[in-house]
CSV table of C-alpha atoms and ligand atoms in Angstrom, one decimal:
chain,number,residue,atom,x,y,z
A,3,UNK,CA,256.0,144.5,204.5
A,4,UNK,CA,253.4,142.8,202.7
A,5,UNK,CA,253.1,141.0,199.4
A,6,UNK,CA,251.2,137.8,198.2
A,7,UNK,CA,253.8,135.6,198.5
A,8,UNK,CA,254.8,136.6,202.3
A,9,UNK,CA,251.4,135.8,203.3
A,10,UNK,CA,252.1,133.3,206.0
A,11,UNK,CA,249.5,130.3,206.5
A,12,UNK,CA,249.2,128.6,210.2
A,13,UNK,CA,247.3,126.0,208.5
A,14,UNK,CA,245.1,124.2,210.7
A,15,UNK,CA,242.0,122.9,208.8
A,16,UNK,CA,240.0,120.4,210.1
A,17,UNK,CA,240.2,117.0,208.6
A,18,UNK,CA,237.6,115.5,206.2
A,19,UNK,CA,237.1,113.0,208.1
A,20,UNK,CA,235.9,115.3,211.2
A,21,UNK,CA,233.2,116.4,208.7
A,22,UNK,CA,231.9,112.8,208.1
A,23,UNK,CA,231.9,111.8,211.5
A,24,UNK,CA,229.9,114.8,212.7
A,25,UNK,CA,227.5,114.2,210.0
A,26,UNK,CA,226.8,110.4,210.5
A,27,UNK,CA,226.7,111.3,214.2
A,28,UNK,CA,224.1,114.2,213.7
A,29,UNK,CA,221.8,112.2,211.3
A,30,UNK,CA,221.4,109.2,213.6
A,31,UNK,CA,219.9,111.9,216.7
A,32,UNK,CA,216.5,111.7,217.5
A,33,UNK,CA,216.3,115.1,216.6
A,34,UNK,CA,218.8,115.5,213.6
A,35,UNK,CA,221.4,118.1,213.3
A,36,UNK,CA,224.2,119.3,211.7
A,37,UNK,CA,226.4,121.9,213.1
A,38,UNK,CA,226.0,125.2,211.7
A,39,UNK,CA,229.8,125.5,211.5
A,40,UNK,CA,229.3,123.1,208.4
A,41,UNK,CA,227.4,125.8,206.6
A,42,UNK,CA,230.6,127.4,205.6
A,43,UNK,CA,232.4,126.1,202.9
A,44,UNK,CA,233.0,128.3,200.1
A,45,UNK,CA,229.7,128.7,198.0
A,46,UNK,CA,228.5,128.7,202.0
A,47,UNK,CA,230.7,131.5,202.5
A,48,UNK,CA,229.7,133.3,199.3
A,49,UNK,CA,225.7,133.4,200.0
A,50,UNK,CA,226.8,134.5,203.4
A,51,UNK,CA,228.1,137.0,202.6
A,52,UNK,CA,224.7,138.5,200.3
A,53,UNK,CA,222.9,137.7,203.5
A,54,UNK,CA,224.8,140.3,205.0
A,55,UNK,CA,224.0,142.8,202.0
A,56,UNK,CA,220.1,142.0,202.2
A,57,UNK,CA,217.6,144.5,203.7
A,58,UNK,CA,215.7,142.6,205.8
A,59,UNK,CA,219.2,141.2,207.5
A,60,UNK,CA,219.8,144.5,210.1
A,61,UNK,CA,222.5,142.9,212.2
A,62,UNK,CA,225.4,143.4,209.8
A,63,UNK,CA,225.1,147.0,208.4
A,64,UNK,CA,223.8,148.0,212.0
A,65,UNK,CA,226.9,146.6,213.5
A,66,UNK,CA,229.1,148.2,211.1
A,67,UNK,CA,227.0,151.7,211.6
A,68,UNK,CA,227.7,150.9,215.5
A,69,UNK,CA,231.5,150.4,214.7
A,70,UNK,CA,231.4,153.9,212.7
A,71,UNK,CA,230.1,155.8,215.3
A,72,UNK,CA,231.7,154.7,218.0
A,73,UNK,CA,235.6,153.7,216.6
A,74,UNK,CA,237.0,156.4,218.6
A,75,UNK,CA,236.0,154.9,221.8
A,76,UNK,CA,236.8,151.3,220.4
A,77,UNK,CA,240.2,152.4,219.4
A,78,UNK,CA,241.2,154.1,222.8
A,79,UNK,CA,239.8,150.3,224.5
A,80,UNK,CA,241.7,148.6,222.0
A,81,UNK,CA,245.2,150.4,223.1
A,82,UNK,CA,248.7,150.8,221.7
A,83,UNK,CA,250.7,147.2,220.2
A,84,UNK,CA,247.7,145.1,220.8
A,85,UNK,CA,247.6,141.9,218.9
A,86,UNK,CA,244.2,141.5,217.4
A,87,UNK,CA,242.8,138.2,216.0
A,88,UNK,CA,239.4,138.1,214.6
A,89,UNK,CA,237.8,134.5,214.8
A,90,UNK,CA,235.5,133.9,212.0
A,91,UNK,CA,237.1,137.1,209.9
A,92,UNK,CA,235.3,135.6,206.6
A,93,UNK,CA,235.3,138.3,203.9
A,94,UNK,CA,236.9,140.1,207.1
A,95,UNK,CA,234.8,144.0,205.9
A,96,UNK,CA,233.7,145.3,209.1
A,97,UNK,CA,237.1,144.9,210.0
A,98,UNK,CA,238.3,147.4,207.6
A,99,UNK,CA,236.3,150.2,209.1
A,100,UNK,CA,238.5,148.9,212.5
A,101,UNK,CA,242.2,148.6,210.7
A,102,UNK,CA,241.3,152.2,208.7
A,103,UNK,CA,241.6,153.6,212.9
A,104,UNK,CA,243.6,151.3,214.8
A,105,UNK,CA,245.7,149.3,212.0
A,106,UNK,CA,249.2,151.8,212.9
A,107,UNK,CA,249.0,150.9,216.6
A,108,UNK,CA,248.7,147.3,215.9
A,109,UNK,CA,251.3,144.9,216.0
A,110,UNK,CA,249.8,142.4,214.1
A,111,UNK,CA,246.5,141.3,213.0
A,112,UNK,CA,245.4,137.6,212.9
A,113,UNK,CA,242.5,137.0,210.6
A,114,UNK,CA,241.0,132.9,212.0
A,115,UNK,CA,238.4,131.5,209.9
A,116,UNK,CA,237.4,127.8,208.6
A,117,UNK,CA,237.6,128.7,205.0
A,118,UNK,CA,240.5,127.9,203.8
A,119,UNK,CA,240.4,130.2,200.1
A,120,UNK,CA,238.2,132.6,201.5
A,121,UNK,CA,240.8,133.4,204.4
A,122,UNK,CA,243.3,133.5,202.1
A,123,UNK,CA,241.6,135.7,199.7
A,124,UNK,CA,240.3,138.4,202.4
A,125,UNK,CA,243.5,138.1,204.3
A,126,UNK,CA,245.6,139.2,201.2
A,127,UNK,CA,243.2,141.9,200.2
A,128,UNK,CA,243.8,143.3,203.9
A,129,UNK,CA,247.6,143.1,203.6
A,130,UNK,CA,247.1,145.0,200.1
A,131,UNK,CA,245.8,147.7,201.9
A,132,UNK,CA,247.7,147.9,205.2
A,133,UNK,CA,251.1,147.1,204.0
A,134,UNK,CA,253.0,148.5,206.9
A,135,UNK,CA,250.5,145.7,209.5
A,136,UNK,CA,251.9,142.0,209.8
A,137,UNK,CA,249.1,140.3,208.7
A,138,UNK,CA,249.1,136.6,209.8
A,139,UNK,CA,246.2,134.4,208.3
A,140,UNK,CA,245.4,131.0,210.6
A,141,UNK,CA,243.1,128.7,209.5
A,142,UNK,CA,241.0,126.8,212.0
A,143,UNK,CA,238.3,126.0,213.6
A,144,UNK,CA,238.8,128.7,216.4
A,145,UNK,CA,235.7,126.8,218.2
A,146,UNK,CA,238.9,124.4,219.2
A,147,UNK,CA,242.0,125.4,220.6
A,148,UNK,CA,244.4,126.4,217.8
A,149,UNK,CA,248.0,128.0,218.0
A,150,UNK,CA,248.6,131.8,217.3
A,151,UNK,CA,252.0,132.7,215.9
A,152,UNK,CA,254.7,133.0,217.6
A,153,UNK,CA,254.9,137.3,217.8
A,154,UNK,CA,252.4,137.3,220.0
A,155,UNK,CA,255.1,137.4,222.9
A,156,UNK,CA,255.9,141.0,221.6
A,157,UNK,CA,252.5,142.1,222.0
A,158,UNK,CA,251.3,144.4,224.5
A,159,UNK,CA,248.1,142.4,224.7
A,160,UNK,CA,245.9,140.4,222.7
A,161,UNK,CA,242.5,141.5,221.9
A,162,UNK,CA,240.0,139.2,220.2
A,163,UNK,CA,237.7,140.5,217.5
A,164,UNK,CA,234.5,138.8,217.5
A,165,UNK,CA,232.2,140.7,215.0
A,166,UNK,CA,228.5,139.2,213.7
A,167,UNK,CA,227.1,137.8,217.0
A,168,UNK,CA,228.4,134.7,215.9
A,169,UNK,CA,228.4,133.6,219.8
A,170,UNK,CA,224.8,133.5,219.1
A,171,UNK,CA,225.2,130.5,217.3
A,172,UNK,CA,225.9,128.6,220.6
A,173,UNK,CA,223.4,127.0,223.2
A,174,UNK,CA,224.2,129.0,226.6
A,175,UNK,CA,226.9,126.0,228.2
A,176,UNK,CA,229.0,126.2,225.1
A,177,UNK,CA,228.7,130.0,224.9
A,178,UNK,CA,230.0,129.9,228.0
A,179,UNK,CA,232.9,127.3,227.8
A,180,UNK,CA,234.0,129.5,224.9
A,181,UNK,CA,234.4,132.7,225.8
A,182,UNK,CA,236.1,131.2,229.0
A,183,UNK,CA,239.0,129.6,226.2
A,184,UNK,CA,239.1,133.1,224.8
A,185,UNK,CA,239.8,134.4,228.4
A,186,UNK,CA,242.4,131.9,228.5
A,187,UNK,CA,243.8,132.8,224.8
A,188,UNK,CA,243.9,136.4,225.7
A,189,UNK,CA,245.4,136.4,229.4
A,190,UNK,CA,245.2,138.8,232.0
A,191,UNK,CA,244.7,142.3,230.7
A,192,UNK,CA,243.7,141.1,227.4
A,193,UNK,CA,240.5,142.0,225.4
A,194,UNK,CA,237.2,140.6,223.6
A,195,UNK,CA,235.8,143.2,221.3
A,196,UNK,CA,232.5,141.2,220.2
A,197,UNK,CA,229.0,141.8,218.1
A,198,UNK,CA,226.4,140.8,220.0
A,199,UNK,CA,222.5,140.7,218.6
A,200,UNK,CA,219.7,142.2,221.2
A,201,UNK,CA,216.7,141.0,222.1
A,202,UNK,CA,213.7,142.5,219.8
A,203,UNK,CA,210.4,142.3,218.0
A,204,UNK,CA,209.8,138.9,216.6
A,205,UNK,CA,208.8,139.9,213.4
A,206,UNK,CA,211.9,141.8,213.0
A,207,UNK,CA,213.8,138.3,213.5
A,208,UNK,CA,211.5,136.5,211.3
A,209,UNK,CA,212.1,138.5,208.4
A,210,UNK,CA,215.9,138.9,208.7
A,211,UNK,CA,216.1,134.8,208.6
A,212,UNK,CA,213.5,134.4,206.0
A,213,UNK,CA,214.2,137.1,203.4
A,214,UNK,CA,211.7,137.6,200.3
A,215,UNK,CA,215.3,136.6,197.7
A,216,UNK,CA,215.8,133.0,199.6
A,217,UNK,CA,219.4,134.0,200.0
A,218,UNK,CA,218.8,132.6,203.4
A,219,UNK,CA,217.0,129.4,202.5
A,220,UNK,CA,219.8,128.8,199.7
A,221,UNK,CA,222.4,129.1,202.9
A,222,UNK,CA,220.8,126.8,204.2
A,223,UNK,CA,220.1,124.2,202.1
A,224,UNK,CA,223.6,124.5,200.5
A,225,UNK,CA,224.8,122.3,203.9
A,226,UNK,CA,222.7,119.1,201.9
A,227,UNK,CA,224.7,120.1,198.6
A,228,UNK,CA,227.6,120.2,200.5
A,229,UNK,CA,227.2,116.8,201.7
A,230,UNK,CA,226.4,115.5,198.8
A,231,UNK,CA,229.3,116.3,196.6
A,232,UNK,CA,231.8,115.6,199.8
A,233,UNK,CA,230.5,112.9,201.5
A,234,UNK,CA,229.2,110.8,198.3
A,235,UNK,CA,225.3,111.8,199.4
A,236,UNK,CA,222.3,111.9,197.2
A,237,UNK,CA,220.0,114.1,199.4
A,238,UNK,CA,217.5,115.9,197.1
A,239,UNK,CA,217.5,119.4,197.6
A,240,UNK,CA,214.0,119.8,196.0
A,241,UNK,CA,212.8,117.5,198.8
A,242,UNK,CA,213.8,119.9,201.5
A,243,UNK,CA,212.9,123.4,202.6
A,244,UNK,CA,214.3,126.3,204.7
A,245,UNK,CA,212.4,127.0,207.8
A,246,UNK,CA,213.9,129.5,210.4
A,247,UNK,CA,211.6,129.9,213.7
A,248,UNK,CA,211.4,132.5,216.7
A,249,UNK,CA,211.7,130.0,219.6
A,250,UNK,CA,210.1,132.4,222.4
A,251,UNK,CA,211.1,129.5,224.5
A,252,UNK,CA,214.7,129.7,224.0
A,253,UNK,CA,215.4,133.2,223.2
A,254,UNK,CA,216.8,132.2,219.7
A,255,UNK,CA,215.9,132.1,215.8
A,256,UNK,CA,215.8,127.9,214.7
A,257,UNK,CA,216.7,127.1,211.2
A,258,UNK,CA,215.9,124.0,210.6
A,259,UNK,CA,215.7,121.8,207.1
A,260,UNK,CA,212.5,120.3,206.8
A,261,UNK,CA,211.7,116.9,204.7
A,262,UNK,CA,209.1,117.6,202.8
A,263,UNK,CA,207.6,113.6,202.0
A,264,UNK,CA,208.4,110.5,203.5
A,265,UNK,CA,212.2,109.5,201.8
A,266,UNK,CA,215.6,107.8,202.8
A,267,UNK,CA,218.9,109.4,201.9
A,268,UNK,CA,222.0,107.8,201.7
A,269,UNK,CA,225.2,109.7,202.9
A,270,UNK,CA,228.3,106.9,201.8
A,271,UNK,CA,227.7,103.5,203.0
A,272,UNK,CA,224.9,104.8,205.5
A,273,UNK,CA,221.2,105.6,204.8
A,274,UNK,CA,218.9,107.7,206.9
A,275,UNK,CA,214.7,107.9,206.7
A,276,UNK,CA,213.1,110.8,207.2
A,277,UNK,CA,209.1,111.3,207.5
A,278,UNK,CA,207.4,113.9,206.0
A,279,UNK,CA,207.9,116.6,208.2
A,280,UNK,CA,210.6,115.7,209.9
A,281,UNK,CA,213.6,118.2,210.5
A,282,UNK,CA,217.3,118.7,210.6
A,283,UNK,CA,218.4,121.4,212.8
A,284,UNK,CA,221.2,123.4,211.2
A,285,UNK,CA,221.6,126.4,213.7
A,286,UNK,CA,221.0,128.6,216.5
A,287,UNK,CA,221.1,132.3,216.8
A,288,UNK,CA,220.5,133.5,220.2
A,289,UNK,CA,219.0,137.0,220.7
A,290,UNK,CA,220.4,138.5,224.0
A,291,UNK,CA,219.8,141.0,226.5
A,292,UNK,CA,222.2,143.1,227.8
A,293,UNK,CA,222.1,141.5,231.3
A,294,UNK,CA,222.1,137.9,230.2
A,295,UNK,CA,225.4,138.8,228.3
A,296,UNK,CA,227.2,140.4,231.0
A,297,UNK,CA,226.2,137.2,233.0
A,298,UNK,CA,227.6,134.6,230.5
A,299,UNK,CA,230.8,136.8,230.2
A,300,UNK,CA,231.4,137.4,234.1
A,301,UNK,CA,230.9,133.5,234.2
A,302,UNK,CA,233.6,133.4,232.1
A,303,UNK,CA,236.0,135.0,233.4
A,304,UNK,CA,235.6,138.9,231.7
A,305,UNK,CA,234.0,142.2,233.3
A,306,UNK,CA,231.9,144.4,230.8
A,307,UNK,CA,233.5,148.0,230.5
A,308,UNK,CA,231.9,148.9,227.6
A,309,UNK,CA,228.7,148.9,225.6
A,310,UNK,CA,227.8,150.7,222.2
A,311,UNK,CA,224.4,150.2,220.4
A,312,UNK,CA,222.5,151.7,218.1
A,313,UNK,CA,219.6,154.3,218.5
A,314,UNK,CA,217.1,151.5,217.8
A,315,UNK,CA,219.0,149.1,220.5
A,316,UNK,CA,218.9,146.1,217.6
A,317,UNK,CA,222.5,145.3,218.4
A,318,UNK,CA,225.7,146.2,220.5
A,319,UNK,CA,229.4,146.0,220.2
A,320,UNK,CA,230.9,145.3,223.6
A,321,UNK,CA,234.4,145.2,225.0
A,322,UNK,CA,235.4,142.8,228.0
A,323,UNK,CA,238.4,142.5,229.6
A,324,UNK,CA,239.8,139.7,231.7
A,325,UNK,CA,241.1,141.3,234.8
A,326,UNK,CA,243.9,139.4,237.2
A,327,UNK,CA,243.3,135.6,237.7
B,414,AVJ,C1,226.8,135.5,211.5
B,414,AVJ,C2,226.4,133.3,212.3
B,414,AVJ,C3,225.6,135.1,213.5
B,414,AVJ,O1,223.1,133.9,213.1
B,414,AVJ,O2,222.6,135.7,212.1
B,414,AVJ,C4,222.5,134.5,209.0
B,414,AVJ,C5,224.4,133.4,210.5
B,414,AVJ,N1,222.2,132.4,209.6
B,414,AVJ,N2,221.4,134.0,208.5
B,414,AVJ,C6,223.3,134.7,212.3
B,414,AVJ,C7,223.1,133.4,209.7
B,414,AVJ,C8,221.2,132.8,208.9
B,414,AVJ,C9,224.5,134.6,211.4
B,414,AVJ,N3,225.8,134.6,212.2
């Protein structure tokens, strides 16, 4: 069924322009901030992707041990002619150790990411190796409502992959307001198989967001490089560094950028000063337990039937379903 040139594209990429106003916007809060979407382009994409290979990062190789031990279970949850569609696939891995079990009872499989090449690239390598699935790239920012192709009427249900405890990366109200328009997306009956990061020892955190390599702090600062070269900037990366915090406060690791002297920096026809000191906050990533999930989730809409972790308890893959409205 599949070859490169079949690969469909529901091509939804944000505009440029989007970009710039969320960045002028951000810069001119009393407390900057970017959204950590905007961390993703592809050299974003790239150093993401060693994150997940470093040893002090646990969440991705623990989620893909979780996903190894448990697929049997996952598969049987999952069910017969389910549409699946991953939001955020990215290099789309952990989803191979999924398709390897479930991709013959599929009908279809919709990878959704932000990254234009980088969709297109992981997307083509699944297809290589599943020929016989109908593979269906979209790319979008699934954090807004997006259209899913047209097949999904033959579909049993659709179930929503949502692998890295990505939903970390929003403050409760949006968390909230999101998985409620994946209830929506997937219907009544329909599924939400997602990673979500436990609650642990703080030093465990600190070390998994500031790694001894500064993969991490790259990441991170690759947002100002980013804006330079798209948005005509001149921020100097030397004069920023990577800080990422354990807020006990919040519940959530901080990653801020921090200006490290007094300096202005010009993004197009606007310029922002910053002291010495003074941060631009870049992301969240919530740390859950399991009761505060089920919570956000029943608020939205889906009932908790399932929960795998590890034997440490650093993370868990859970599946939700969104019973009868
Ligand atoms: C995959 C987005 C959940 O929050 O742990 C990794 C992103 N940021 N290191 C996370 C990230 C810094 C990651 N998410």
């Amino acid at each position: 069924m599949n070859s490169p040139e079949t690969l469909s594209l529901i091509d939804c990429h944000p505009s440029e322009s989007s970009f710039r106003e969320d960045v002028l916007d951000g810069l001119s809060r009393e407390q900057k901030q970017i959204a950590s979407k905007y961390l993703y382009d592809a050299r974003g994409s790239k150093l993401f992707d060693r994150i997940t290979t470093l040893e002090e990062y646990y969440p991705t190789r623990t989620e893909a041990s979780i996903m190894r031990t448990e697929i049997d279970a996952m598969a049987e949850a999952i069910g017969k002619d389910t549409l699946l569609v991953e939001y955020g696939s990215g290099s789309s891995e952990k989803t191979r150790i999924l398709l390897d079990r479930v991709s013959q009872n599929l009908q279809g499989y919709v990878p959704v990411d932000i990254s234009r090449d980088h969709l297109m690239d992981a997307a083509a390598r699944i297809a290589s190796s599943y020929p016989d699935l109908d593979v269906r790239p979209v790319c979008a920012d699934y954090t807004s409502s997006f259209p899913l192709p047209e097949f999904v009427e033959e579909a049993a249900r659709i179930v929503v992959y949502f692998p890295g405890s990505t939903i970390g990366n929003f403050e409760r109200d949006d968390a909230v307001a999101f998985l409620d328009r994946i209830a929506q997306a997937v219907g009544a009956g329909g599924g939400l198989l997602i990673g979500v990061d436990l609650r642990k020892d703080p030093d465990i955190l600190h070390a998994a967001y500031n790694d001894r390599e500064g993969v991490t702090a790259r990441f991170n600062l690759n947002l100002l490089r980013r804006i330079n070269r798209e948005l005509n900037a001149d921020f100097d990366l030397d004069a920023f560094r990577h800080e990422a915090v354990w807020r006990s406060d919040l519940g959530c690791i901080e990653m801020l950028l921090v200006s490290t002297k007094d300096q202005s920096v010009r993004v197009g026809e606007e310029t922002f000063s910053f002291e010495k000191g003074e941060s631009i906050h870049t992301e969240y990533s919530f740390k859950f337990t399991p009761e505060q999930f089920a919570e956000m989730a029943s608020e939205a809409g889906f009932r908790i039937e399932r929960v795998w972790t590890d034997d440490q308890d650093l993370f868990s893959i859970q599946y939700a379903t969104v019973g009868a409205w």
